[in-house]
PDB file of C-alpha atoms in Angstrom:
ATOM      1  CA  MET A   1       7.839  -5.633 -13.538  1.00  0.00           C
ATOM      2  CA  ARG A   2       6.900  -4.927 -17.160  1.00  0.00           C
ATOM      3  CA  SER A   3       7.205  -1.416 -18.506  1.00  0.00           C
ATOM      4  CA  MET A   4       3.819   0.287 -18.579  1.00  0.00           C
ATOM      5  CA  THR A   5       2.338   3.546 -19.674  1.00  0.00           C
ATOM      6  CA  SER A   6      -0.365   5.855 -18.444  1.00  0.00           C
ATOM      7  CA  PRO A   7      -3.992   4.621 -18.526  1.00  0.00           C
ATOM      8  CA  GLN A   8      -4.956   7.914 -20.134  1.00  0.00           C
ATOM      9  CA  ARG A   9      -3.420   6.502 -23.315  1.00  0.00           C
ATOM     10  CA  GLY A  10      -5.883   3.607 -23.365  1.00  0.00           C
ATOM     11  CA  ASP A  11      -3.398   0.816 -22.719  1.00  0.00           C
ATOM     12  CA  SER A  12      -4.648  -2.525 -21.465  1.00  0.00           C
ATOM     13  CA  PHE A  13      -3.135  -5.868 -20.622  1.00  0.00           C
ATOM     14  CA  THR A  14      -3.926  -9.362 -21.787  1.00  0.00           C
ATOM     15  CA  HIS A  15      -4.564 -12.409 -19.649  1.00  0.00           C
ATOM     16  CA  PRO A  16      -2.124 -15.290 -20.127  1.00  0.00           C
ATOM     17  CA  ALA A  17      -4.205 -18.410 -19.635  1.00  0.00           C
ATOM     18  CA  GLY A  18      -3.355 -20.525 -16.629  1.00  0.00           C
ATOM     19  CA  ARG A  19      -0.965 -18.071 -14.933  1.00  0.00           C
ATOM     20  CA  GLN A  20      -1.632 -16.230 -11.703  1.00  0.00           C
ATOM     21  CA  ARG A  21      -1.244 -12.469 -12.040  1.00  0.00           C
ATOM     22  CA  PHE A  22      -0.356  -9.963  -9.352  1.00  0.00           C
ATOM     23  CA  PHE A  23      -1.028  -6.225  -9.522  1.00  0.00           C
ATOM     24  CA  ALA A  24      -0.040  -3.525  -7.057  1.00  0.00           C
ATOM     25  CA  LEU A  25      -2.513  -0.741  -6.322  1.00  0.00           C
ATOM     26  CA  VAL A  26      -1.212   2.371  -4.565  1.00  0.00           C
ATOM     27  CA  PRO A  27      -3.879   4.738  -3.171  1.00  0.00           C
ATOM     28  CA  CYS A  28      -2.279   8.163  -3.528  1.00  0.00           C
ATOM     29  CA  ALA A  29      -5.200  10.564  -3.139  1.00  0.00           C
ATOM     30  CA  GLY A  30      -4.868  11.572   0.515  1.00  0.00           C
ATOM     31  CA  SER A  31      -4.120  15.046   1.797  1.00  0.00           C
ATOM     32  CA  GLY A  32      -1.725  13.959   4.563  1.00  0.00           C
ATOM     33  CA  ALA A  33      -3.313  16.322   7.090  1.00  0.00           C
ATOM     34  CA  ARG A  34      -1.650  14.672  10.120  1.00  0.00           C
ATOM     35  CA  SER A  35       1.842  14.936   8.676  1.00  0.00           C
ATOM     36  CA  GLY A  36       2.172  18.703   9.083  1.00  0.00           C
ATOM     37  CA  ALA A  37       3.412  18.979   5.497  1.00  0.00           C
ATOM     38  CA  ALA A  38       2.491  21.975   3.372  1.00  0.00           C
ATOM     39  CA  GLY A  39       0.884  19.722   0.756  1.00  0.00           C
ATOM     40  CA  PRO A  40       0.129  16.033   0.223  1.00  0.00           C
ATOM     41  CA  LYS A  41       2.804  14.108   2.113  1.00  0.00           C
ATOM     42  CA  GLN A  42       3.420  11.694  -0.757  1.00  0.00           C
ATOM     43  CA  TYR A  43       5.105  14.543  -2.648  1.00  0.00           C
ATOM     44  CA  GLU A  44       7.270  15.774   0.219  1.00  0.00           C
ATOM     45  CA  SER A  45      10.999  15.509  -0.458  1.00  0.00           C
ATOM     46  CA  LEU A  46      12.653  12.661   1.395  1.00  0.00           C
ATOM     47  CA  ALA A  47      16.362  11.946   0.970  1.00  0.00           C
ATOM     48  CA  GLY A  48      16.407  13.946  -2.250  1.00  0.00           C
ATOM     49  CA  ARG A  49      13.265  12.708  -3.993  1.00  0.00           C
ATOM     50  CA  ALA A  50       9.505  12.645  -3.511  1.00  0.00           C
ATOM     51  CA  LEU A  51       8.373  10.146  -0.879  1.00  0.00           C
ATOM     52  CA  VAL A  52       6.113   8.269  -3.303  1.00  0.00           C
ATOM     53  CA  LEU A  53       9.036   7.617  -5.656  1.00  0.00           C
ATOM     54  CA  TRP A  54      10.759   5.533  -2.972  1.00  0.00           C
ATOM     55  CA  THR A  55       7.556   3.527  -2.587  1.00  0.00           C
ATOM     56  CA  LEU A  56       7.224   2.901  -6.315  1.00  0.00           C
ATOM     57  CA  GLU A  57      10.901   2.028  -6.639  1.00  0.00           C
ATOM     58  CA  ALA A  58      10.471  -0.742  -4.054  1.00  0.00           C
ATOM     59  CA  LEU A  59       7.430  -2.121  -5.883  1.00  0.00           C
ATOM     60  CA  GLY A  60       9.290  -1.921  -9.182  1.00  0.00           C
ATOM     61  CA  ARG A  61      11.945  -4.277  -7.839  1.00  0.00           C
ATOM     62  CA  VAL A  62       9.395  -7.063  -7.314  1.00  0.00           C
ATOM     63  CA  ARG A  63       9.473  -9.066 -10.536  1.00  0.00           C
ATOM     64  CA  GLU A  64       6.407 -11.055  -9.553  1.00  0.00           C
ATOM     65  CA  LEU A  65       4.240  -7.963 -10.062  1.00  0.00           C
ATOM     66  CA  ASP A  66       2.629  -7.657 -13.484  1.00  0.00           C
ATOM     67  CA  GLY A  67       1.985  -3.949 -13.046  1.00  0.00           C
ATOM     68  CA  THR A  68       1.318  -1.105 -10.642  1.00  0.00           C
ATOM     69  CA  LEU A  69      -1.622   1.307 -10.662  1.00  0.00           C
ATOM     70  CA  VAL A  70      -1.351   4.594  -8.770  1.00  0.00           C
ATOM     71  CA  VAL A  71      -4.769   6.026  -7.869  1.00  0.00           C
ATOM     72  CA  LEU A  72      -4.724   9.825  -7.638  1.00  0.00           C
ATOM     73  CA  SER A  73      -7.241  12.483  -6.688  1.00  0.00           C
ATOM     74  CA  ALA A  74      -9.219  14.008  -9.532  1.00  0.00           C
ATOM     75  CA  GLY A  75      -7.234  17.256  -9.582  1.00  0.00           C
ATOM     76  CA  ASP A  76      -3.755  15.826  -8.994  1.00  0.00           C
ATOM     77  CA  THR A  77      -1.173  17.115 -11.468  1.00  0.00           C
ATOM     78  CA  GLN A  78       1.930  16.601  -9.332  1.00  0.00           C
ATOM     79  CA  PHE A  79       2.326  12.913 -10.112  1.00  0.00           C
ATOM     80  CA  ALA A  80       2.363  13.514 -13.864  1.00  0.00           C
ATOM     81  CA  ALA A  81       5.036  16.161 -13.335  1.00  0.00           C
ATOM     82  CA  LEU A  82       7.101  13.689 -11.296  1.00  0.00           C
ATOM     83  CA  ALA A  83       6.823  11.079 -14.027  1.00  0.00           C
ATOM     84  CA  ALA A  84       8.393  13.517 -16.469  1.00  0.00           C
ATOM     85  CA  GLU A  85      11.484  14.089 -14.311  1.00  0.00           C
ATOM     86  CA  GLY A  86      14.810  12.383 -14.907  1.00  0.00           C
ATOM     87  CA  ASP A  87      14.874  10.564 -11.549  1.00  0.00           C
ATOM     88  CA  ALA A  88      11.359   9.192 -11.804  1.00  0.00           C
ATOM     89  CA  GLU A  89      11.573   5.978 -13.820  1.00  0.00           C
ATOM     90  CA  ALA A  90       9.399   4.187 -11.270  1.00  0.00           C
ATOM     91  CA  ALA A  91       6.617   6.746 -11.619  1.00  0.00           C
ATOM     92  CA  ALA A  92       6.809   6.783 -15.410  1.00  0.00           C
ATOM     93  CA  ALA A  93       6.499   2.977 -15.486  1.00  0.00           C
ATOM     94  CA  CYS A  94       3.192   2.947 -13.588  1.00  0.00           C
ATOM     95  CA  TRP A  95      -0.349   3.272 -14.735  1.00  0.00           C
ATOM     96  CA  ARG A  96      -2.138   6.166 -13.131  1.00  0.00           C
ATOM     97  CA  ALA A  97      -5.815   6.983 -12.751  1.00  0.00           C
ATOM     98  CA  ASN A  98      -7.276  10.233 -11.384  1.00  0.00           C
ATOM     99  CA  VAL A  99     -10.285   8.553  -9.800  1.00  0.00           C
ATOM    100  CA  GLY A 100      -9.517   8.814  -6.065  1.00  0.00           C
ATOM    101  CA  GLY A 101     -12.366   9.259  -3.601  1.00  0.00           C
ATOM    102  CA  ALA A 102     -12.940  10.986  -0.294  1.00  0.00           C
ATOM    103  CA  THR A 103     -11.762   7.967   1.713  1.00  0.00           C
ATOM    104  CA  ARG A 104      -9.104   5.307   1.315  1.00  0.00           C
ATOM    105  CA  ALA A 105     -11.774   2.652   0.746  1.00  0.00           C
ATOM    106  CA  GLU A 106     -13.394   4.707  -2.018  1.00  0.00           C
ATOM    107  CA  THR A 107     -10.017   5.287  -3.655  1.00  0.00           C
ATOM    108  CA  VAL A 108      -9.125   1.598  -3.575  1.00  0.00           C
ATOM    109  CA  TYR A 109     -12.566   0.610  -4.879  1.00  0.00           C
ATOM    110  CA  ALA A 110     -12.229   3.031  -7.796  1.00  0.00           C
ATOM    111  CA  GLY A 111      -8.771   1.662  -8.521  1.00  0.00           C
ATOM    112  CA  LEU A 112     -10.073  -1.897  -8.592  1.00  0.00           C
ATOM    113  CA  HIS A 113     -12.708  -0.839 -11.110  1.00  0.00           C
ATOM    114  CA  ASP A 114      -9.992   0.800 -13.230  1.00  0.00           C
ATOM    115  CA  LEU A 115      -7.978  -2.426 -13.250  1.00  0.00           C
ATOM    116  CA  LEU A 116     -11.045  -4.435 -14.295  1.00  0.00           C
ATOM    117  CA  VAL A 117     -11.831  -2.011 -17.113  1.00  0.00           C
ATOM    118  CA  ARG A 118      -8.276  -2.413 -18.325  1.00  0.00           C
ATOM    119  CA  GLY A 119      -8.501  -6.189 -18.538  1.00  0.00           C
ATOM    120  CA  ALA A 120      -7.762  -7.528 -15.054  1.00  0.00           C
ATOM    121  CA  LEU A 121      -9.888 -10.445 -13.920  1.00  0.00           C
ATOM    122  CA  PRO A 122     -11.736 -10.818 -10.604  1.00  0.00           C
ATOM    123  CA  THR A 123      -9.517 -13.838  -9.900  1.00  0.00           C
ATOM    124  CA  ASP A 124      -6.281 -11.854 -10.246  1.00  0.00           C
ATOM    125  CA  TRP A 125      -4.444 -10.879  -7.071  1.00  0.00           C
ATOM    126  CA  VAL A 126      -4.150  -7.232  -6.057  1.00  0.00           C
ATOM    127  CA  LEU A 127      -1.638  -5.956  -3.499  1.00  0.00           C
ATOM    128  CA  VAL A 128      -2.797  -2.664  -2.004  1.00  0.00           C
ATOM    129  CA  HIS A 129       0.110  -0.679  -0.604  1.00  0.00           C
ATOM    130  CA  ASP A 130       0.187   2.676   1.189  1.00  0.00           C
ATOM    131  CA  ALA A 131       2.006   5.392  -0.749  1.00  0.00           C
ATOM    132  CA  ALA A 132       3.423   6.555   2.608  1.00  0.00           C
ATOM    133  CA  ARG A 133       5.108   3.206   3.360  1.00  0.00           C
ATOM    134  CA  CYS A 134       8.218   4.142   1.427  1.00  0.00           C
ATOM    135  CA  LEU A 135      10.509   1.854   3.436  1.00  0.00           C
ATOM    136  CA  VAL A 136       8.932  -1.456   2.477  1.00  0.00           C
ATOM    137  CA  HIS A 137      11.501  -4.087   1.506  1.00  0.00           C
ATOM    138  CA  PRO A 138      10.950  -5.862  -1.819  1.00  0.00           C
ATOM    139  CA  ASP A 139      11.795  -9.124  -0.045  1.00  0.00           C
ATOM    140  CA  SER A 140       8.840  -8.581   2.291  1.00  0.00           C
ATOM    141  CA  ILE A 141       6.526  -8.177  -0.699  1.00  0.00           C
ATOM    142  CA  ARG A 142       7.929 -11.328  -2.284  1.00  0.00           C
ATOM    143  CA  ARG A 143       7.368 -13.197   0.969  1.00  0.00           C
ATOM    144  CA  LEU A 144       3.751 -12.014   1.109  1.00  0.00           C
ATOM    145  CA  ILE A 145       3.152 -13.236  -2.444  1.00  0.00           C
ATOM    146  CA  ALA A 146       4.837 -16.587  -1.784  1.00  0.00           C
ATOM    147  CA  GLU A 147       2.828 -17.256   1.382  1.00  0.00           C
ATOM    148  CA  CYS A 148      -0.543 -16.091   0.049  1.00  0.00           C
ATOM    149  CA  ARG A 149      -0.619 -17.027  -3.625  1.00  0.00           C
ATOM    150  CA  ASP A 150      -2.201 -20.407  -2.837  1.00  0.00           C
ATOM    151  CA  ASP A 151      -4.215 -19.198   0.149  1.00  0.00           C
ATOM    152  CA  ALA A 152      -7.995 -19.364  -0.048  1.00  0.00           C
ATOM    153  CA  VAL A 153      -8.370 -15.819   1.328  1.00  0.00           C
ATOM    154  CA  GLY A 154      -5.134 -13.836   1.015  1.00  0.00           C
ATOM    155  CA  GLY A 155      -3.318 -11.888   3.670  1.00  0.00           C
ATOM    156  CA  LEU A 156      -1.279  -8.923   4.756  1.00  0.00           C
ATOM    157  CA  LEU A 157       2.081  -7.954   6.146  1.00  0.00           C
ATOM    158  CA  ALA A 158       1.899  -7.347   9.894  1.00  0.00           C
ATOM    159  CA  LEU A 159       4.009  -7.446  13.047  1.00  0.00           C
ATOM    160  CA  PRO A 160       3.247  -8.838  16.501  1.00  0.00           C
ATOM    161  CA  VAL A 161       2.718  -5.962  18.948  1.00  0.00           C
ATOM    162  CA  PRO A 162       5.595  -5.915  21.488  1.00  0.00           C
ATOM    163  CA  ASP A 163       4.353  -3.063  23.678  1.00  0.00           C
ATOM    164  CA  THR A 164       1.825  -2.958  26.475  1.00  0.00           C
ATOM    165  CA  LEU A 165      -1.344  -1.410  25.066  1.00  0.00           C
ATOM    166  CA  LYS A 166      -3.418   1.197  26.887  1.00  0.00           C
ATOM    167  CA  ARG A 167      -6.892   2.293  25.880  1.00  0.00           C
ATOM    168  CA  ALA A 168      -7.425   5.980  26.695  1.00  0.00           C
ATOM    169  CA  ASP A 169     -10.556   7.511  28.137  1.00  0.00           C
ATOM    170  CA  ALA A 170     -12.133  10.756  26.921  1.00  0.00           C
ATOM    171  CA  ILE A 171      -9.596  12.927  28.772  1.00  0.00           C
ATOM    172  CA  GLU A 172      -6.533  10.923  27.720  1.00  0.00           C
ATOM    173  CA  ARG A 173      -6.030   9.004  30.913  1.00  0.00           C
ATOM    174  CA  VAL A 174      -5.653   5.243  30.969  1.00  0.00           C
ATOM    175  CA  GLY A 175      -9.047   3.624  30.780  1.00  0.00           C
ATOM    176  CA  GLU A 176      -7.780   0.061  30.641  1.00  0.00           C
ATOM    177  CA  THR A 177      -4.835  -2.112  29.697  1.00  0.00           C
ATOM    178  CA  VAL A 178      -5.456  -4.188  26.595  1.00  0.00           C
ATOM    179  CA  PRO A 179      -3.817  -7.643  26.546  1.00  0.00           C
ATOM    180  CA  ARG A 180      -1.253  -7.786  23.735  1.00  0.00           C
ATOM    181  CA  GLU A 181      -1.352 -11.564  23.332  1.00  0.00           C
ATOM    182  CA  ARG A 182      -2.094 -12.417  19.687  1.00  0.00           C
ATOM    183  CA  MET A 183      -2.225  -8.693  18.793  1.00  0.00           C
ATOM    184  CA  TRP A 184      -0.618  -7.726  15.485  1.00  0.00           C
ATOM    185  CA  ALA A 185      -0.086  -4.290  13.916  1.00  0.00           C
ATOM    186  CA  ALA A 186      -1.304  -4.279  10.320  1.00  0.00           C
ATOM    187  CA  GLN A 187       0.997  -3.086   7.541  1.00  0.00           C
ATOM    188  CA  THR A 188       0.785  -3.130   3.772  1.00  0.00           C
ATOM    189  CA  PRO A 189       0.767  -4.531   1.161  1.00  0.00           C
ATOM    190  CA  GLN A 190      -2.513  -6.329   1.759  1.00  0.00           C
ATOM    191  CA  MET A 191      -3.140  -9.010  -0.857  1.00  0.00           C
ATOM    192  CA  PHE A 192      -6.534 -10.339  -1.935  1.00  0.00           C
ATOM    193  CA  ARG A 193      -8.341 -11.537  -5.022  1.00  0.00           C
ATOM    194  CA  LEU A 194      -9.531  -8.490  -6.908  1.00  0.00           C
ATOM    195  CA  GLY A 195     -13.164  -9.568  -7.124  1.00  0.00           C
ATOM    196  CA  VAL A 196     -13.361 -10.631  -3.492  1.00  0.00           C
ATOM    197  CA  LEU A 197     -11.934  -7.316  -2.305  1.00  0.00           C
ATOM    198  CA  ARG A 198     -14.211  -5.326  -4.613  1.00  0.00           C
ATOM    199  CA  ASP A 199     -17.292  -7.089  -3.269  1.00  0.00           C
ATOM    200  CA  ALA A 200     -16.144  -6.737   0.349  1.00  0.00           C
ATOM    201  CA  LEU A 201     -15.575  -2.996  -0.025  1.00  0.00           C
ATOM    202  CA  ARG A 202     -18.917  -2.536  -1.741  1.00  0.00           C
ATOM    203  CA  ALA A 203     -20.643  -4.331   1.137  1.00  0.00           C
ATOM    204  CA  GLY A 204     -18.762  -2.137   3.593  1.00  0.00           C
ATOM    205  CA  PHE A 205     -20.089   1.040   1.962  1.00  0.00           C
ATOM    206  CA  ALA A 206     -23.607  -0.152   2.777  1.00  0.00           C
ATOM    207  CA  HIS A 207     -22.690  -0.580   6.456  1.00  0.00           C
ATOM    208  CA  PRO A 208     -20.636   2.437   7.632  1.00  0.00           C
ATOM    209  CA  GLU A 209     -20.823   1.184  11.215  1.00  0.00           C
ATOM    210  CA  LEU A 210     -18.297  -1.517  10.234  1.00  0.00           C
ATOM    211  CA  GLN A 211     -15.498   1.096  10.156  1.00  0.00           C
ATOM    212  CA  ILE A 212     -13.552  -0.268   7.204  1.00  0.00           C
ATOM    213  CA  THR A 213     -10.081   1.206   7.782  1.00  0.00           C
ATOM    214  CA  ASP A 214      -8.051  -1.110   5.556  1.00  0.00           C
ATOM    215  CA  GLU A 215      -8.606  -3.851   3.014  1.00  0.00           C
ATOM    216  CA  ALA A 216      -8.251  -6.636   5.566  1.00  0.00           C
ATOM    217  CA  SER A 217     -11.039  -5.184   7.710  1.00  0.00           C
ATOM    218  CA  ALA A 218     -13.353  -5.273   4.692  1.00  0.00           C
ATOM    219  CA  ILE A 219     -12.443  -8.904   4.088  1.00  0.00           C
ATOM    220  CA  GLU A 220     -12.997  -9.690   7.786  1.00  0.00           C
ATOM    221  CA  ALA A 221     -16.432  -8.045   7.666  1.00  0.00           C
ATOM    222  CA  ALA A 222     -17.269 -10.441   4.834  1.00  0.00           C
ATOM    223  CA  GLY A 223     -16.654 -13.353   7.209  1.00  0.00           C
ATOM    224  CA  LEU A 224     -13.178 -14.305   5.981  1.00  0.00           C
ATOM    225  CA  ALA A 225      -9.924 -14.545   7.943  1.00  0.00           C
ATOM    226  CA  PRO A 226      -6.863 -13.050   6.199  1.00  0.00           C
ATOM    227  CA  ARG A 227      -3.482 -14.614   6.768  1.00  0.00           C
ATOM    228  CA  LEU A 228      -0.902 -12.691   8.799  1.00  0.00           C
ATOM    229  CA  VAL A 229       2.539 -12.642   7.190  1.00  0.00           C
ATOM    230  CA  ARG A 230       5.376 -11.255   9.268  1.00  0.00           C
ATOM    231  CA  GLY A 231       6.577  -7.910   7.968  1.00  0.00           C
ATOM    232  CA  ASP A 232       9.493  -5.688   8.914  1.00  0.00           C
ATOM    233  CA  PHE A 233       9.743  -3.013  11.608  1.00  0.00           C
ATOM    234  CA  GLU A 234      11.135  -0.534   9.056  1.00  0.00           C
ATOM    235  CA  ASN A 235       7.908  -0.715   7.033  1.00  0.00           C
ATOM    236  CA  LEU A 236       6.450   2.234   8.916  1.00  0.00           C
ATOM    237  CA  LYS A 237       3.754   4.515   7.564  1.00  0.00           C
ATOM    238  CA  VAL A 238       5.031   8.094   7.411  1.00  0.00           C
ATOM    239  CA  THR A 239       2.214   9.836   9.270  1.00  0.00           C
ATOM    240  CA  TRP A 240       3.465  12.383  11.822  1.00  0.00           C
ATOM    241  CA  PRO A 241       5.977  15.225  11.322  1.00  0.00           C
ATOM    242  CA  GLU A 242       8.734  13.366  13.181  1.00  0.00           C
ATOM    243  CA  ASP A 243       8.321  10.322  10.904  1.00  0.00           C
ATOM    244  CA  PHE A 244       9.940  12.167   8.001  1.00  0.00           C
ATOM    245  CA  ALA A 245      13.306  12.525   9.744  1.00  0.00           C
ATOM    246  CA  LEU A 246      13.289   8.864  10.805  1.00  0.00           C
ATOM    247  CA  ALA A 247      12.348   7.644   7.330  1.00  0.00           C
ATOM    248  CA  GLU A 248      15.031   9.797   5.747  1.00  0.00           C
ATOM    249  CA  ARG A 249      17.714   8.413   8.063  1.00  0.00           C
ATOM    250  CA  LEU A 250      16.665   4.853   7.279  1.00  0.00           C
ATOM    251  CA  LEU A 251      16.591   5.461   3.542  1.00  0.00           C
ATOM    252  CA  LEU A 252      20.038   7.034   3.527  1.00  0.00           C
ATOM    253  CA  SER A 253      21.460   4.245   5.675  1.00  0.00           C
ATOM    254  CA  ARG A 254      20.319   1.540   3.256  1.00  0.00           C
ATOM    255  CA  ALA A 255      20.924   3.433   0.005  1.00  0.00           C
ATOM    256  CA  PRO A 256      24.325   5.182   0.251  1.00  0.00           C
ATOM    257  CA  HIS A 257      24.254   6.098  -3.426  1.00  0.00           C
ATOM    258  CA  ALA A 258      20.734   7.504  -3.383  1.00  0.00           C
ATOM    259  CA  PRO A 259      20.133  11.248  -3.861  1.00  0.00           C
ATOM    260  CA  ARG A 260      21.052  12.961  -0.618  1.00  0.00           C
ATOM    261  CA  ALA A 261      18.943  15.456   1.235  1.00  0.00           C
ATOM    262  CA  PRO A 262      19.891  19.116   0.741  1.00  0.00           C
ATOM    263  CA  ALA A 263      22.390  20.404   3.311  1.00  0.00           C
TER     264      ALA A 263
END
């Protein structure tokens, strides 16, 4: 991935004619209320560094990416502080934009607009990846790009659901068993043409009943069928308090020379 600087400095990128381009977009404006953390979970320390730095490091190891944009809330100052630290090369190499919205969809939409303003084209590919999926393998991202770069729609990392699924009733008793055949659990990155995703999200804002919870659901609402690309079970989204301990163990097991958690 090419070295980049902050969008506040007015940098832009040029379009090399005839070459597909791929940009990562990391929505990083959430509060992480479910995580039990004292502040936004993306800045919680995990195996010796902020969670989001692990995420950006993984993206930075994917040479196919032309750049990464991190979309922050309007008042976020923590990311800029991280980028100034010695162990934060991945953060310093990213563009950042303080344009995040109240929802994930609004944050992603604002990020897409930022990329377009900076010279991206509607035909470029964008890979939207959760800041909290810090365990994603670069090989999984490369596989997603390889399998979707010539696809008419795009796609997402996902895993077939192995468990029996139960739908709860209002008092948390089993209301019904949901057949798991052909059921997949969505992950990220989710990869679509920038213009197609922008238009799909915009249409979703006009129809809140559609419940757009990720980029693929916006694309589906537009009448398109994203491709499912098999992901990895370690690519979990750090969401609940107990997820932090699991993610830390996995990070330390795969990166023996990484900064270690305080004793």
